Short mmCIF file of C-alpha atoms and ligand atoms in Angstrom, two decimals:
data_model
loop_
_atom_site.label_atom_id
_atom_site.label_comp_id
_atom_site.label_asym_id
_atom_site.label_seq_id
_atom_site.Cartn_x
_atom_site.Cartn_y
_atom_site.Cartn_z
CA UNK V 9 -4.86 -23.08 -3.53
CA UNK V 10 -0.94 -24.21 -2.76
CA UNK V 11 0.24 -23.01 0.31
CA UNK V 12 4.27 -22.69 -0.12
CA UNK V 13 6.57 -21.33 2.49
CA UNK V 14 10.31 -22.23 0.57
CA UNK V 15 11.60 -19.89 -1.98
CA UNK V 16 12.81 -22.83 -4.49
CA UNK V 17 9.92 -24.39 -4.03
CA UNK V 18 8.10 -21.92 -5.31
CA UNK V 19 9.87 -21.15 -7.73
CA UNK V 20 9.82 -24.59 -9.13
CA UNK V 21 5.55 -24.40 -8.71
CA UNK V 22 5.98 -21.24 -10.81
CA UNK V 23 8.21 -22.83 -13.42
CA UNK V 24 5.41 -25.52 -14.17
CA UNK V 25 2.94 -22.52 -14.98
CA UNK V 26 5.24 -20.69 -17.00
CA UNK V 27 6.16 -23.72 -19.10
CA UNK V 28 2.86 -24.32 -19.77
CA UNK V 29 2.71 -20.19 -21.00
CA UNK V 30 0.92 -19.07 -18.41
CA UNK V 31 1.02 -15.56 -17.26
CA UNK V 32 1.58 -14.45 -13.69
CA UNK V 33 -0.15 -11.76 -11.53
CA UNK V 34 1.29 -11.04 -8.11
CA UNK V 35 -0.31 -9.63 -4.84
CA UNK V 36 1.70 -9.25 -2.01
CA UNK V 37 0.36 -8.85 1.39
CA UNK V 38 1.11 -8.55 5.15
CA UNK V 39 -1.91 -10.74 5.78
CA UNK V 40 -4.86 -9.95 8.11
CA UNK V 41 -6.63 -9.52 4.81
CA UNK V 42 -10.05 -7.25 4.08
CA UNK V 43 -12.30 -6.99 0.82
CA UNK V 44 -10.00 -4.53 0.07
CA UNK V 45 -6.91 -6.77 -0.67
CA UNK V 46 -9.46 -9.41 -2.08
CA UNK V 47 -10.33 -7.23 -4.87
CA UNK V 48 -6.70 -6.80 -5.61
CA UNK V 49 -7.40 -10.56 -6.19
CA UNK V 50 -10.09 -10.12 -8.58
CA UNK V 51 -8.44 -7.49 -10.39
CA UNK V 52 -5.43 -9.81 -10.94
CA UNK V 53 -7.52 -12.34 -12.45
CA UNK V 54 -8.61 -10.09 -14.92
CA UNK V 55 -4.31 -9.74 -16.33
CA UNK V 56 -3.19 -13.36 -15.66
CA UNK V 57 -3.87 -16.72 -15.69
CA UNK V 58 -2.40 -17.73 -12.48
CA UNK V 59 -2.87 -15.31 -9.72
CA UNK V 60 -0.16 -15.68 -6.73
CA UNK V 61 -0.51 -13.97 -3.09
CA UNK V 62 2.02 -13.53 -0.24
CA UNK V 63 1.48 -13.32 3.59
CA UNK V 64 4.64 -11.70 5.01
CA UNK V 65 4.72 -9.08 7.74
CA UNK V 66 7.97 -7.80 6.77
CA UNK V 67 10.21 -6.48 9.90
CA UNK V 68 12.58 -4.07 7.98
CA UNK V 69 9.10 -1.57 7.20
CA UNK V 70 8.71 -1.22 10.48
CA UNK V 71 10.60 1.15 12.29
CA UNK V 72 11.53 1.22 16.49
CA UNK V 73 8.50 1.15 18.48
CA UNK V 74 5.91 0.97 15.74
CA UNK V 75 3.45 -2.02 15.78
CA UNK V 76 5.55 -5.11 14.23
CA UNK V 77 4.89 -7.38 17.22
CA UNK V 78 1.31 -6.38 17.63
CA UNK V 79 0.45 -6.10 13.61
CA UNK V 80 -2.51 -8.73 13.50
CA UNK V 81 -1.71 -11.90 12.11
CA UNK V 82 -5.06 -13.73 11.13
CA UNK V 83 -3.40 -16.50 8.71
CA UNK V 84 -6.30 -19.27 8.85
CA UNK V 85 -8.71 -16.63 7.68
CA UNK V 86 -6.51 -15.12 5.20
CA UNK V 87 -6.22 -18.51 3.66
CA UNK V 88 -9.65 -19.14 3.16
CA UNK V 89 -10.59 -16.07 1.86
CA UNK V 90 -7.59 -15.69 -0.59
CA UNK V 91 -9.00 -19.72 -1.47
CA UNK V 92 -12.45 -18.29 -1.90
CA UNK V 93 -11.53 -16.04 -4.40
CA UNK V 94 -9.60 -17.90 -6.80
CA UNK V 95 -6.14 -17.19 -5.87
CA UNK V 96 -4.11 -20.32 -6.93
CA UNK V 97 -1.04 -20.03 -4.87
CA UNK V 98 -0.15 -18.28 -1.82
CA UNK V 99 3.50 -17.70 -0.71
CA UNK V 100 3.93 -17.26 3.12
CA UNK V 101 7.55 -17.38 4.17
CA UNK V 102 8.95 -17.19 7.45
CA UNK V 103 11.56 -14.09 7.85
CA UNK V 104 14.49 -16.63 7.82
CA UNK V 105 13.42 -17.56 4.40
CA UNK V 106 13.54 -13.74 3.38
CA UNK V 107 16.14 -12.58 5.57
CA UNK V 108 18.34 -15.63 6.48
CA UNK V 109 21.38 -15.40 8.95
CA UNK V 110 20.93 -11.92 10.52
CA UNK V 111 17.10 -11.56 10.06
CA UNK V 112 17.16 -8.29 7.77
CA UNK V 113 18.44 -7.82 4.41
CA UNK V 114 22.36 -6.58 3.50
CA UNK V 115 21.38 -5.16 0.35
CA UNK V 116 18.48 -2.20 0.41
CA UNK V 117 16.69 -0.77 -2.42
CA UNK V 118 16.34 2.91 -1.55
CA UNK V 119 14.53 4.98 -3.73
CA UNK V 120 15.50 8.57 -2.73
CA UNK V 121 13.00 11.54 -2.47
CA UNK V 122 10.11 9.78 -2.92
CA UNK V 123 10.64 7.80 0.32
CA UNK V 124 11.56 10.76 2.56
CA UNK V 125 8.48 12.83 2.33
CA UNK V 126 5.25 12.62 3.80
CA UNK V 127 4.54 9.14 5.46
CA UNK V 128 8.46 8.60 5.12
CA UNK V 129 8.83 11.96 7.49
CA UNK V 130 6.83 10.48 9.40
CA UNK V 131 8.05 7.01 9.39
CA UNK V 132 11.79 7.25 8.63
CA UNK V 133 13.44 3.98 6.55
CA UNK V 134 9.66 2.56 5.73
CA UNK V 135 9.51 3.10 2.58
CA UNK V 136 13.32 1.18 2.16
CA UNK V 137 12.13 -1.46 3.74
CA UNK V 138 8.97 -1.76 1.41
CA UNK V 139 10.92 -0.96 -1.33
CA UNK V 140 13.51 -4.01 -0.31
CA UNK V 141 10.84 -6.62 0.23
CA UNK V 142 8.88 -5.75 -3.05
CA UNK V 143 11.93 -6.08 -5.00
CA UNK V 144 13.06 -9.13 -3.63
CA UNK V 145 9.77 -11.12 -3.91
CA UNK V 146 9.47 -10.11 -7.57
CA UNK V 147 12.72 -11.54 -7.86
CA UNK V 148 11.02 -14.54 -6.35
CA UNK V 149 7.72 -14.54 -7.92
CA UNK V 150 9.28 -13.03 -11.30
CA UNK V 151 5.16 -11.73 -11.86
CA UNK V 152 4.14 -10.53 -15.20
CA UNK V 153 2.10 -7.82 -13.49
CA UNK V 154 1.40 -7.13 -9.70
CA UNK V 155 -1.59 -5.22 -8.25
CA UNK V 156 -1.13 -2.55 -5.26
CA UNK V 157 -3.58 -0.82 -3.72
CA UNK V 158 -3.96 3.03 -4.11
CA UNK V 159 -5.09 3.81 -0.48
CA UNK V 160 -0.84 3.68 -0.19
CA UNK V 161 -0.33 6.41 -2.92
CA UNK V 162 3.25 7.18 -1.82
CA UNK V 163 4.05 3.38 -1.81
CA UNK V 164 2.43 2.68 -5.17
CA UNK V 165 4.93 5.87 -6.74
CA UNK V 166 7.43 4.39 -5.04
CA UNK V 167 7.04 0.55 -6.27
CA UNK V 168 6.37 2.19 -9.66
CA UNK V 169 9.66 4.31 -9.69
CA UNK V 170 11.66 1.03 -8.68
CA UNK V 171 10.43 -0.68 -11.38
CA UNK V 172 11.23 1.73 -14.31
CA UNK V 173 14.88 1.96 -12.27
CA UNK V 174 15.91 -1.34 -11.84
CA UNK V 175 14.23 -2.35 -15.40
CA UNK V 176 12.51 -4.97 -13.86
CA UNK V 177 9.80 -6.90 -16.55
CA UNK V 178 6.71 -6.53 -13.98
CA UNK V 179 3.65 -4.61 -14.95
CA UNK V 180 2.51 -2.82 -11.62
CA UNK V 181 -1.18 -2.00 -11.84
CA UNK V 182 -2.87 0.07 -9.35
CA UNK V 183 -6.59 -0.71 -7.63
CA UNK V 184 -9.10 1.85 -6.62
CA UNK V 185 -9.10 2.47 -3.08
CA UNK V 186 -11.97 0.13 -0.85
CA UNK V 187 -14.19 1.78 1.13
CA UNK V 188 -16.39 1.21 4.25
CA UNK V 189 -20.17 2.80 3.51
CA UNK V 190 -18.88 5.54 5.88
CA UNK V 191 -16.44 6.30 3.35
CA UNK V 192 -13.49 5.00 5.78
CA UNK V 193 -10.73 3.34 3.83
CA UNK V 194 -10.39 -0.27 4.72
CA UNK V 195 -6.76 -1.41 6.21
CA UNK V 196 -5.83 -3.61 8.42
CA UNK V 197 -5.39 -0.80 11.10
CA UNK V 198 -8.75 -0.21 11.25
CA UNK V 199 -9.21 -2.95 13.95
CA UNK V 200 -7.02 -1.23 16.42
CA UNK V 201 -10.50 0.63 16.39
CA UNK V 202 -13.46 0.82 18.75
CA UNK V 203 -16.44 1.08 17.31
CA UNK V 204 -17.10 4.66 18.54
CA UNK V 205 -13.17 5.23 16.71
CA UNK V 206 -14.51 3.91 13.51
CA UNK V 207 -17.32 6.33 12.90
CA UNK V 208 -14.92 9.17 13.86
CA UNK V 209 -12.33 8.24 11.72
CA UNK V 210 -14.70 8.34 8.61
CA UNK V 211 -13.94 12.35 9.15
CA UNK V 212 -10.21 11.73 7.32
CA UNK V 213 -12.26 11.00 3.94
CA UNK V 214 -14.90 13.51 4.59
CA UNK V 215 -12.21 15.78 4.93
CA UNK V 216 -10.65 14.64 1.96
CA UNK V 217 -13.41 15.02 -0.18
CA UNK V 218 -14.42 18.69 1.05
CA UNK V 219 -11.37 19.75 0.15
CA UNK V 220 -10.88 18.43 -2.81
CA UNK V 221 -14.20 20.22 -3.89
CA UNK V 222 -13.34 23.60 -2.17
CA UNK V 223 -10.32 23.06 -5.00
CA UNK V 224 -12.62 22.06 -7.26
CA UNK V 225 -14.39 25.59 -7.16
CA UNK V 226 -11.44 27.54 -7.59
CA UNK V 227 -9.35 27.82 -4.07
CA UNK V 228 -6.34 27.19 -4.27
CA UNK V 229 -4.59 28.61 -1.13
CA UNK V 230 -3.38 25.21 -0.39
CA UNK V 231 -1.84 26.20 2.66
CA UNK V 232 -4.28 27.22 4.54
CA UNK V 233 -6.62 24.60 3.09
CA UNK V 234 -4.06 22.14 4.86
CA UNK V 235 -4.16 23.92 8.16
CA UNK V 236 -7.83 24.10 8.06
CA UNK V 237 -8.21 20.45 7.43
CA UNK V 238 -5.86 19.60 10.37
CA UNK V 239 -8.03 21.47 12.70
CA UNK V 240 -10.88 19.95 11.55
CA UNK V 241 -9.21 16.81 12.34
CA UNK V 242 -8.16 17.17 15.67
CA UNK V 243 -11.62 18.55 16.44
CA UNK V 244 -13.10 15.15 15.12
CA UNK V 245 -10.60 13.67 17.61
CA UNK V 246 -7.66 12.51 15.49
CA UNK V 247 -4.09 13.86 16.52
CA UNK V 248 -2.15 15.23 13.32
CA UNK V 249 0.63 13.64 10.90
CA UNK V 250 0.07 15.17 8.00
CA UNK V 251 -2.75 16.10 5.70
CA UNK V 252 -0.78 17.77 1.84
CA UNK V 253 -2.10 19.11 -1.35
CA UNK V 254 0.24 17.51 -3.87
CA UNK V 255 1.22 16.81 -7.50
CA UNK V 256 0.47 13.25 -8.38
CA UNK V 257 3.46 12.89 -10.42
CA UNK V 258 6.42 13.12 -7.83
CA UNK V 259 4.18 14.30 -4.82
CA UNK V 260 5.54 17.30 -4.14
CA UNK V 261 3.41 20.45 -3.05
CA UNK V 262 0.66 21.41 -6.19
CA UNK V 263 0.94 24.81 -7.42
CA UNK V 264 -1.49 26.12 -9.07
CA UNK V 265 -0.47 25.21 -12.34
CA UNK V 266 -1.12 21.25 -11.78
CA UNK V 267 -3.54 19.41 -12.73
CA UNK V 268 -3.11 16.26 -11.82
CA UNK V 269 -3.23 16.44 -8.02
CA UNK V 270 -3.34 13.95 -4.85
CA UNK V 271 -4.52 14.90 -1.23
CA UNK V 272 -2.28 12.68 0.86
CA UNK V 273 -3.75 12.85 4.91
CA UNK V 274 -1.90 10.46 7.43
CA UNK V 275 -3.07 10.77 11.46
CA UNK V 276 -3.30 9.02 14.71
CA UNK V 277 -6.98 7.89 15.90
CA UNK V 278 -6.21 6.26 19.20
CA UNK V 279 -2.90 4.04 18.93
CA UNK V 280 -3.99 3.54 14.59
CA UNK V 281 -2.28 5.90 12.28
CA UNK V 282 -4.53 5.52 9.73
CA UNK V 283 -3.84 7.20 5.94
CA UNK V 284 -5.78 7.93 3.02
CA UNK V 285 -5.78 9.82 -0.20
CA UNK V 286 -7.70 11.20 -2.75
CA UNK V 287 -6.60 11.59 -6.74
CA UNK V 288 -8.04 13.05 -9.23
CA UNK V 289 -7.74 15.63 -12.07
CA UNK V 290 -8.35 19.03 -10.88
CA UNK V 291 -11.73 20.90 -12.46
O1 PAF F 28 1.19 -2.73 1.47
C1 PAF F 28 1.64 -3.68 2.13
O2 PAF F 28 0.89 -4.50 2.66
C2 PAF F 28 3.13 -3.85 2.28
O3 PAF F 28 3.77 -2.63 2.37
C3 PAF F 28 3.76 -4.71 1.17
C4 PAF F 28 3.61 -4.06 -0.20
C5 PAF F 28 3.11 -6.08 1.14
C6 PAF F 28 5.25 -4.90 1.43
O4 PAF F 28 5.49 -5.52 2.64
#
């Protein structure tokens, strides 16, 4: 695997590839990687002949007093394991590379709506800052397709929608969500976790899955499913974000004529604010 941290330089890796007719799958990543993000690896095998990766913990997703300086960086082990599974080049750049002179970007890609409900309530100018950083590595990486994980629902829709706006000629596929046995989503927020903490939090997908079945068999007072499922949480031990019955198409609140529907559950487990999610066509 190539380890490049210089955006022409890259670019001038990627050139070889292309010139040769290969095709290019993409993965980015803020590192401190987990079998989750190394399937995204084996699923982008399965598009493109050359599979490329990037470590960047990107400062402008992060908002005042969130976890930027403490996010865990783990970069030797991230290498080996994105090595291990085939990846053939992995971009790490520092954030003078991505952001030179003042450290954060002057031009923003804000995709409206979509980034101001649910975890972008919660975590005001996120999803801008994702949606900055995605579009300028593509315009890096220029990927045929790029793989995203589906545990970030609202960030996949969001990628997606910038995409099919700014006509750019990437393919974004999305991976099924990796789970612990417990049924606990893997992210890289899960090791702010004791190990007591970890066997509580597998009550956000429990949760998740009872009431998608309680919709299943016909209720749909979604309301009050929502409030019951945040007092179920808090008496696990989690303190409440947000836990909504939605449409999968533009996420906002199902009514009973939708089909299509997502449960989309952020909330706070110690100093984690874990999220999860559940999809799936209603019976
Ligand atoms: O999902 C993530 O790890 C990040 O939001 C992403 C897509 C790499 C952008 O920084």
């Amino acid at each position: 695997m190539q380890l490049i941290s210089r955006i022409d330089a890259l670019r001038q890796e990627l050139w070889r590839h292309r010139l040769n007719g290969a095709s290019i799958a993409f993965i980015p990543t803020m590192g401190n990687l987990h079998e989750g993000h190394l399937q995204l690896i084996d699923r982008a095998h399965e598009y493109a002949d050359v599979v490329v990766s990037s470590i960047f913990v990107n400062p402008l997703q992060f908002g005042p007093g969130e976890d930027f300086n403490g996010y865990p960086r783990t970069f030797e082990a991230d290498q080996s394991k994105l090595a291990e599974r085939g990846c053939h080049v992995l971009f790490a750049p520092s954030v003078d590379e991505m952001y030179p002179d003042t450290q954060v970007s002057s031009t923003i890609v804000k995709v409206p709506h979509l980034s101001s409900i649910h975890c972008g309530a919660s975590r005001p100018g996120h999803f801008t800052g994702v949606a900055t950083v995605v579009t300028k590595l593509f315009g890096i990486v220029q990927p045929d397709y790029a793989v995203f994980g589906l545990k970030d629902f609202q960030q996949f829709l969001v990628i997606k929608q910038l995409t099919e706006d700014l006509c750019l000629p990437v393919e974004i596929i999305g991976a099924p969500i990796a789970r612990a046995e417990s049924g606990l989503a893997l992210s890289s927020r899960n090791g702010y976790l004791s190990a007591e903490q970890l066997d509580t939090a597998a009550a956000l997908y429990r949760c998740l899955a009872d009431v998608r079945t309680q919709i299943d068999n016909g209720n749909s007072h979604y309301s009050e499913l929502e409030e019951a499922a945040q007092i179920r949480l808090e008496e696990a031990g989690f303190k409440r974000d947000y836990f909504n019955i939605c449409r999968q198409q533009d996420l906002q609140p199902a009514t009973t004529e939708d089909t299509d529907l997502v449960i989309l559950a952020a909330a706070y487990m110690g100093q984690a604010r874990l999220i999860d999610n559940l999809h799936f066509h209603r019976l």
